[in-house]
Coordinates of C-alpha atoms and ligand atoms in Angstrom, one line a residue:
X1 CA 25.9 11.2 12.3
X2 CA 24.6 8.3 10.2
X3 CA 25.5 7.6 6.5
X4 CA 23.4 5.2 4.4
X5 CA 24.8 4.4 1.0
X6 CA 22.9 3.9 -2.2
X7 CA 23.6 0.2 -2.0
X8 CA 22.3 -0.2 1.5
X9 CA 19.1 1.8 0.6
X10 CA 18.4 -0.8 -2.1
X11 CA 19.1 -3.7 0.4
X12 CA 16.8 -2.4 3.2
X13 CA 14.0 -0.5 1.5
X14 CA 11.4 -2.1 -0.8
X15 CA 8.3 -1.1 -2.7
X16 CA 6.0 -1.9 0.2
X17 CA 8.1 0.2 2.6
X18 CA 8.0 3.1 0.1
X19 CA 4.2 2.8 -0.3
X20 CA 3.6 2.9 3.4
X21 CA 6.0 5.9 3.9
X22 CA 4.5 7.9 1.0
X23 CA 0.9 7.1 1.9
X24 CA 1.5 8.2 5.5
X25 CA 3.2 11.4 4.6
X26 CA 0.5 12.4 2.0
X27 CA -2.1 11.8 4.8
X28 CA 0.0 14.0 7.3
X29 CA 0.3 16.7 4.6
X30 CA -3.5 16.8 4.2
X31 CA -4.1 17.1 7.9
X32 CA -1.6 20.0 8.1
X33 CA 0.8 18.0 10.2
X34 CA 3.5 18.1 7.6
X35 CA 4.5 20.8 5.1
X36 CA 6.9 21.3 2.2
X37 CA 9.0 24.4 1.8
X38 CA 9.2 26.2 -1.5
X39 CA 11.2 24.3 -4.1
X40 CA 14.5 25.7 -5.4
X41 CA 15.5 24.6 -8.9
X42 CA 18.1 26.4 -11.0
X43 CA 19.8 25.9 -14.3
X44 CA 23.4 26.3 -13.1
X45 CA 24.9 27.2 -16.5
X46 CA 27.4 24.3 -16.4
X47 CA 27.0 20.8 -17.9
X48 CA 23.4 21.8 -18.8
X49 CA 22.6 20.8 -15.2
X50 CA 19.5 21.6 -13.2
X51 CA 20.2 21.7 -9.5
X52 CA 18.0 22.4 -6.5
X53 CA 16.5 21.5 -3.1
X54 CA 13.2 20.0 -2.0
X55 CA 12.7 20.3 1.8
X56 CA 10.1 20.2 4.5
X57 CA 9.1 19.3 8.0
X58 CA 6.8 16.5 9.2
X59 CA 5.7 17.5 12.7
X60 CA 3.9 14.2 13.3
X61 CA 6.8 12.0 12.2
X62 CA 9.5 14.5 13.5
X63 CA 11.3 14.5 10.2
X64 CA 13.2 17.6 9.1
X65 CA 15.5 17.9 6.1
X66 CA 16.1 18.3 2.4
X67 CA 16.9 16.5 -0.7
X68 CA 19.6 18.2 -2.7
X69 CA 20.3 17.3 -6.3
X70 CA 19.1 17.6 -9.8
X71 CA 19.5 16.5 -13.4
X72 CA 22.8 16.2 -15.3
X73 CA 21.9 15.2 -18.9
X74 CA 25.5 14.3 -19.8
X75 CA 25.8 11.7 -17.1
X76 CA 24.6 8.8 -19.1
X77 CA 27.6 9.0 -21.4
X78 CA 29.8 8.8 -18.2
X79 CA 27.9 5.6 -17.0
X80 CA 26.1 7.6 -14.3
X81 CA 22.4 8.1 -13.6
X82 CA 21.4 11.5 -15.0
X83 CA 19.3 12.3 -11.8
X84 CA 21.7 12.6 -8.8
X85 CA 20.5 13.3 -5.3
X86 CA 21.3 13.0 -1.6
X87 CA 19.0 13.4 1.4
X88 CA 20.0 15.3 4.5
X89 CA 18.1 14.7 7.7
X90 CA 18.3 17.1 10.7
X91 CA 17.3 16.7 14.4
X92 CA 14.2 18.8 14.7
X93 CA 14.9 19.4 18.4
X94 CA 18.3 21.0 17.9
X95 CA 19.1 21.4 14.1
X96 CA 22.1 19.0 14.2
X97 CA 22.8 16.9 11.1
X98 CA 21.4 13.4 11.8
X99 CA 21.9 11.5 8.6
X100 CA 23.1 11.5 5.0
X101 CA 21.2 9.1 2.8
X102 CA 21.7 8.2 -0.9
X103 CA 18.8 9.7 -2.8
X104 CA 18.9 8.2 -6.3
X105 CA 17.2 4.8 -5.6
X106 CA 14.9 6.5 -3.0
X107 CA 13.7 9.0 -5.6
X108 CA 12.7 6.2 -8.0
X109 CA 10.9 4.1 -5.4
X110 CA 9.2 7.0 -3.7
X111 CA 8.0 8.4 -7.1
X112 CA 6.7 5.0 -8.1
X113 CA 5.0 4.8 -4.6
X114 CA 3.2 8.1 -5.3
X115 CA 1.6 6.8 -8.5
X116 CA 0.9 3.5 -6.8
X117 CA -0.9 5.3 -3.9
X118 CA -3.0 7.1 -6.5
X119 CA -3.8 3.8 -8.2
X120 CA -4.7 2.1 -4.9
X121 CA -7.1 4.9 -4.0
X122 CA -8.5 6.1 -7.3
X123 CA -8.3 3.4 -10.1
X124 CA -11.3 1.2 -10.8
X125 CA -11.0 -2.1 -9.0
X126 CA -11.6 -4.0 -12.3
X127 CA -8.7 -2.3 -14.1
X128 CA -7.1 -4.8 -16.5
X129 CA -4.7 -2.9 -18.8
X130 CA -1.9 -0.7 -17.6
X131 CA -0.6 1.9 -20.1
X132 CA 2.9 3.2 -19.8
X133 CA 3.9 6.4 -21.5
X134 CA 7.7 6.7 -21.1
X135 CA 10.4 4.1 -20.9
X136 CA 13.3 5.9 -19.2
X137 CA 15.0 5.3 -15.8
X138 CA 11.8 5.9 -13.7
X139 CA 9.5 3.8 -15.9
X140 CA 10.6 0.4 -14.7
X141 CA 10.1 1.4 -11.1
X142 CA 6.7 2.8 -12.0
X143 CA 5.7 -0.4 -13.8
X144 CA 6.7 -2.8 -11.0
X145 CA 5.0 -0.7 -8.3
X146 CA 1.7 -0.2 -10.3
X147 CA 1.5 -3.9 -11.2
X148 CA 1.1 -4.6 -7.5
X149 CA -2.0 -2.4 -7.1
X150 CA -4.5 -4.0 -9.4
X151 CA -4.9 -7.5 -11.1
X152 CA -3.5 -6.2 -14.4
X153 CA -3.6 -8.7 -17.3
X154 CA -1.5 -6.7 -19.9
X155 CA 0.8 -3.7 -20.3
X156 CA 0.7 -1.4 -23.4
X157 CA 3.4 1.1 -23.8
X158 CA 4.6 4.0 -25.9
X159 CA 7.9 5.9 -25.8
X160 CA 9.3 8.6 -28.1
X161 CA 12.6 6.7 -28.2
X162 CA 11.5 3.2 -29.3
X163 CA 14.9 1.7 -28.5
X164 CA 14.1 2.1 -24.8
X165 CA 11.0 -0.1 -24.9
X166 CA 12.6 -3.6 -24.8
X167 CA 14.0 -2.8 -21.3
X168 CA 10.4 -2.0 -20.1
X169 CA 9.2 -5.1 -21.9
X170 CA 11.7 -7.3 -20.0
X171 CA 10.3 -5.9 -16.7
X172 CA 6.8 -6.7 -17.7
X173 CA 7.9 -10.2 -18.7
X174 CA 9.7 -10.7 -15.4
X175 CA 6.5 -9.9 -13.5
X176 CA 4.4 -12.1 -15.8
X177 CA 2.5 -9.5 -17.8
X178 CA 2.1 -9.6 -21.6
X179 CA 3.6 -6.4 -23.1
X180 CA 2.7 -4.6 -26.4
X181 CA 4.3 -1.5 -27.9
X182 CA 1.5 0.6 -29.4
X183 CA 0.8 4.1 -30.7
X184 CA -0.5 6.6 -28.2
X185 CA -4.1 6.6 -29.4
X186 CA -4.2 2.8 -29.2
X187 CA -2.7 3.0 -25.7
X188 CA -5.5 5.2 -24.5
X189 CA -8.2 3.0 -26.2
X190 CA -7.0 0.0 -24.3
X191 CA -5.6 1.2 -20.9
X192 CA -7.7 1.4 -17.7
X193 CA -4.7 3.0 -15.8
X194 CA -2.1 5.2 -17.6
X195 CA 1.2 6.4 -16.1
X196 CA 3.0 9.2 -17.9
X197 CA 6.7 9.4 -16.9
X198 CA 8.5 11.4 -19.6
X199 CA 10.5 14.7 -19.9
X200 CA 8.1 15.9 -22.6
X201 CA 7.3 19.6 -23.0
X202 CA 4.1 19.1 -25.0
X203 CA 0.8 17.2 -24.7
X204 CA 1.3 13.5 -25.6
X205 CA -2.3 12.3 -24.7
X206 CA -5.4 14.0 -26.0
X207 CA -8.7 14.3 -24.2
X208 CA -10.8 12.6 -26.9
X209 CA -8.5 9.5 -26.8
X210 CA -9.2 8.6 -23.1
X211 CA -11.8 6.1 -22.2
X212 CA -14.4 6.9 -19.5
X213 CA -13.3 5.4 -16.1
X214 CA -9.5 5.7 -16.8
X215 CA -7.2 6.7 -14.0
X216 CA -4.1 8.7 -15.2
X217 CA -1.1 9.3 -13.0
X218 CA 0.9 12.2 -14.5
X219 CA 4.4 11.8 -13.0
X220 CA 6.8 13.4 -15.4
X221 CA 5.9 17.0 -15.1
X222 CA 7.8 18.4 -12.2
X223 CA 9.1 21.8 -13.6
X224 CA 7.6 24.9 -15.1
X225 CA 7.2 24.3 -18.9
X226 CA 7.1 20.5 -18.9
X227 CA 3.8 18.9 -20.1
X228 CA 2.5 15.4 -20.8
X229 CA -1.3 15.7 -21.4
X230 CA -3.8 17.9 -23.2
X231 CA -5.0 20.7 -20.8
X232 CA -8.6 19.9 -22.0
X233 CA -8.1 16.4 -20.6
X234 CA -7.0 17.9 -17.3
X235 CA -10.1 20.2 -17.4
X236 CA -12.4 17.2 -18.0
X237 CA -10.9 14.9 -15.2
X238 CA -11.5 14.8 -11.5
X239 CA -8.1 16.1 -10.2
X240 CA -6.0 15.0 -7.3
X241 CA -2.4 15.9 -6.4
X242 CA 0.3 15.3 -3.9
X243 CA 0.6 19.1 -3.2
X244 CA -1.6 21.8 -4.5
X245 CA 1.0 24.6 -4.5
X246 CA 3.3 22.5 -6.7
X247 CA 0.5 21.2 -8.9
X248 CA -0.5 24.6 -10.1
X249 CA 3.0 26.0 -10.6
X250 CA 5.3 23.1 -11.6
X251 CA 2.9 20.1 -12.1
X252 CA 0.8 19.0 -15.0
X253 CA -2.1 21.2 -13.9
X254 CA -0.1 24.4 -14.5
X255 CA -1.2 24.5 -18.2
X256 CA -4.9 24.0 -17.5
X257 CA -4.7 26.7 -14.8
X258 CA -3.0 29.1 -17.4
X259 CA -5.8 28.2 -19.9
X260 CA -8.4 28.9 -17.2
X261 CA -9.8 25.4 -17.6
X262 CA -9.2 24.6 -14.0
X263 CA -9.2 26.5 -10.7
X264 CA -7.3 25.7 -7.6
X265 CA -10.5 24.7 -5.8
X266 CA -11.0 21.9 -8.4
X267 CA -7.9 20.0 -7.1
X268 CA -8.0 17.6 -4.1
X269 CA -4.9 16.6 -2.2
X270 CA -4.7 12.8 -2.4
X271 CA -4.2 12.8 1.4
X272 CA -7.9 13.8 1.8
X273 CA -8.8 10.6 0.0
X274 CA -6.4 8.6 2.2
X275 CA -7.8 10.2 5.3
X276 CA -11.4 9.6 4.2
X277 CA -12.4 13.2 4.1
X278 CA -12.9 13.0 0.2
X279 CA -14.6 10.0 -1.3
X280 CA -12.2 9.8 -4.3
X281 CA -13.6 8.2 -7.4
X282 CA -17.4 8.6 -7.5
X283 CA -18.4 6.5 -10.5
X284 CA -17.0 3.9 -12.9
X285 CA -17.2 6.4 -15.7
X286 CA -15.2 9.2 -14.1
X287 CA -11.8 10.0 -15.4
X288 CA -9.5 10.6 -12.4
X289 CA -6.1 12.3 -12.8
X290 CA -3.3 12.4 -10.2
X291 CA -0.8 15.2 -10.7
X292 CA 2.3 13.7 -9.0
X293 CA 4.8 16.6 -8.7
X294 CA 7.2 15.0 -6.3
X295 CA 7.5 16.6 -2.8
X296 CA 10.5 16.8 -0.5
X297 CA 8.5 15.1 2.3
X298 CA 8.3 11.9 0.3
X299 CA 12.1 11.9 0.2
X300 CA 12.3 12.6 3.9
X301 CA 9.8 10.0 4.9
X302 CA 11.6 7.4 2.8
X303 CA 15.1 8.4 4.1
X304 CA 13.9 8.4 7.7
X305 CA 12.5 4.8 7.3
X306 CA 15.7 3.7 5.6
X307 CA 17.9 5.1 8.5
X308 CA 15.7 3.3 11.0
X309 CA 16.0 -0.1 9.3
X310 CA 19.7 0.3 8.3
X311 CA 20.6 1.1 11.9
X312 CA 18.5 -1.9 13.2
X313 CA 20.3 -4.2 10.7
X314 CA 23.8 -2.8 11.4
X315 CA 24.1 -1.6 7.9
X316 CA 24.5 2.1 8.6
X317 CA 27.8 3.9 9.0
X318 CA 28.0 6.0 12.1
X319 CA 30.6 8.7 12.4
X320 CA 31.4 11.6 14.8
X321 CA 30.5 14.9 13.1
Ligands
NAD5 P1 15.0 9.6 -18.3 O1 15.9 10.7 -18.9 O2 15.6 8.3 -17.9 O3 13.8 9.3 -19.4 C1 13.1 10.3 -20.0 C2 11.9 9.8 -20.7 O4 11.2 10.8 -21.4 C3 12.2 8.7 -21.8 O5 11.1 7.8 -21.8 C4 12.3 9.5 -23.0 O6 12.0 8.8 -24.2 C5 11.1 10.5 -22.8 N1 11.2 11.7 -23.5 C6 12.3 12.6 -23.6 N2 11.9 13.7 -24.3 C7 10.6 13.5 -24.7 C8 9.7 14.3 -25.5 N3 10.1 15.4 -26.0 N4 8.5 13.8 -25.7 C9 8.1 12.6 -25.2 N5 9.0 11.8 -24.4 C10 10.2 12.3 -24.2 O7 14.2 10.3 -17.1 P2 13.5 9.6 -15.9 O8 14.4 9.6 -14.7 O9 12.8 8.4 -16.3 O10 12.4 10.8 -15.5 C11 11.3 11.0 -16.4 C12 10.6 12.2 -16.0 O11 10.1 12.1 -14.6 C13 11.5 13.5 -15.9 O12 10.7 14.6 -16.5 C14 11.7 13.7 -14.5 O13 12.0 15.0 -14.2 C15 10.4 13.2 -13.9 N6 10.5 12.9 -12.5 C16 9.4 13.2 -11.7 C17 9.4 12.8 -10.4 C18 8.2 13.1 -9.5 O14 8.3 13.0 -8.3 N7 7.1 13.5 -10.1 C19 10.5 12.1 -9.8 C20 11.6 11.8 -10.6 C21 11.5 12.1 -12.0

């Protein structure tokens, strides 16, 4: 059995690797070659933690396994990341445990890769301003990955907790992009691409604020009850998702479905655009919205690539099990 630590994951797996892994698995999901099993997520009644499993099988890539983990809100005070996860890979031929891979860094890069894939396939090519809603742990990863997809000239950002914005500003500065903290309405008036990555439970962006032609990647809503944008905005946008079943139950689209502003048939898996069976954006005025709910297969694809490279580079720990 192979073990790859958090530290080694960071050494061997970069943004381009994550983009390739996530784009390929979204394509495989849309072709029916890979599927996610139902998500388990429970409040465990201890440390206010949410714990669960995301799992699946990619028949094309022969990757079987799960990511176990969740959210421990009290961790920050202990100097730990509040999201904690570990990926388990199994041999699809015999069910034996193949690998244990640290899942914290992988979660951040694979989540950033998902919004990046959506930007690469759906945002206008002349997008100049990137809007960031959220400035927590994931936001820096999101900003770095998005900045590689279009020739952005500026970042505008809003966060409920303003004290977190300087960290995001320093990431923008590091990659050479001017950064401006703005109010939400101003952000929407300026941005060509918006990423939402918060733990909000209410609409932060309203339909009437969004410019024609904007691409929005809604990445924060991954649980029933969470919400980042106005359901009317979801109803007005052309909708794409990583996985339909999650989008309508735990993703941003759940609220527009409940309000009967959207039907399942209105939502296209992003894999169809990657595979060329859906044209994606159809005009420069269209508002496109990607509901990135986060699927287990993203984690498995990333972990499987990490194991391959870590073994090649002699950085994986191999033990009898
Ligand atoms: P974090 O705790 O580090 O940051 C939380 C962010 O949300 C901060 O910007 C905070 O200011 C903001 N926030 C908190 N409460 C808010 C509220 N009521 N209104 C508006 N903003 C609020 O968390 P993180 O690791 O950066 O994760 C952000 C979100 O992304 C979480 O909801 C997490 O579950 C989700 N997430 C999604 C995926 C996916 O694949 N889609 C993957 C990882 C994390």
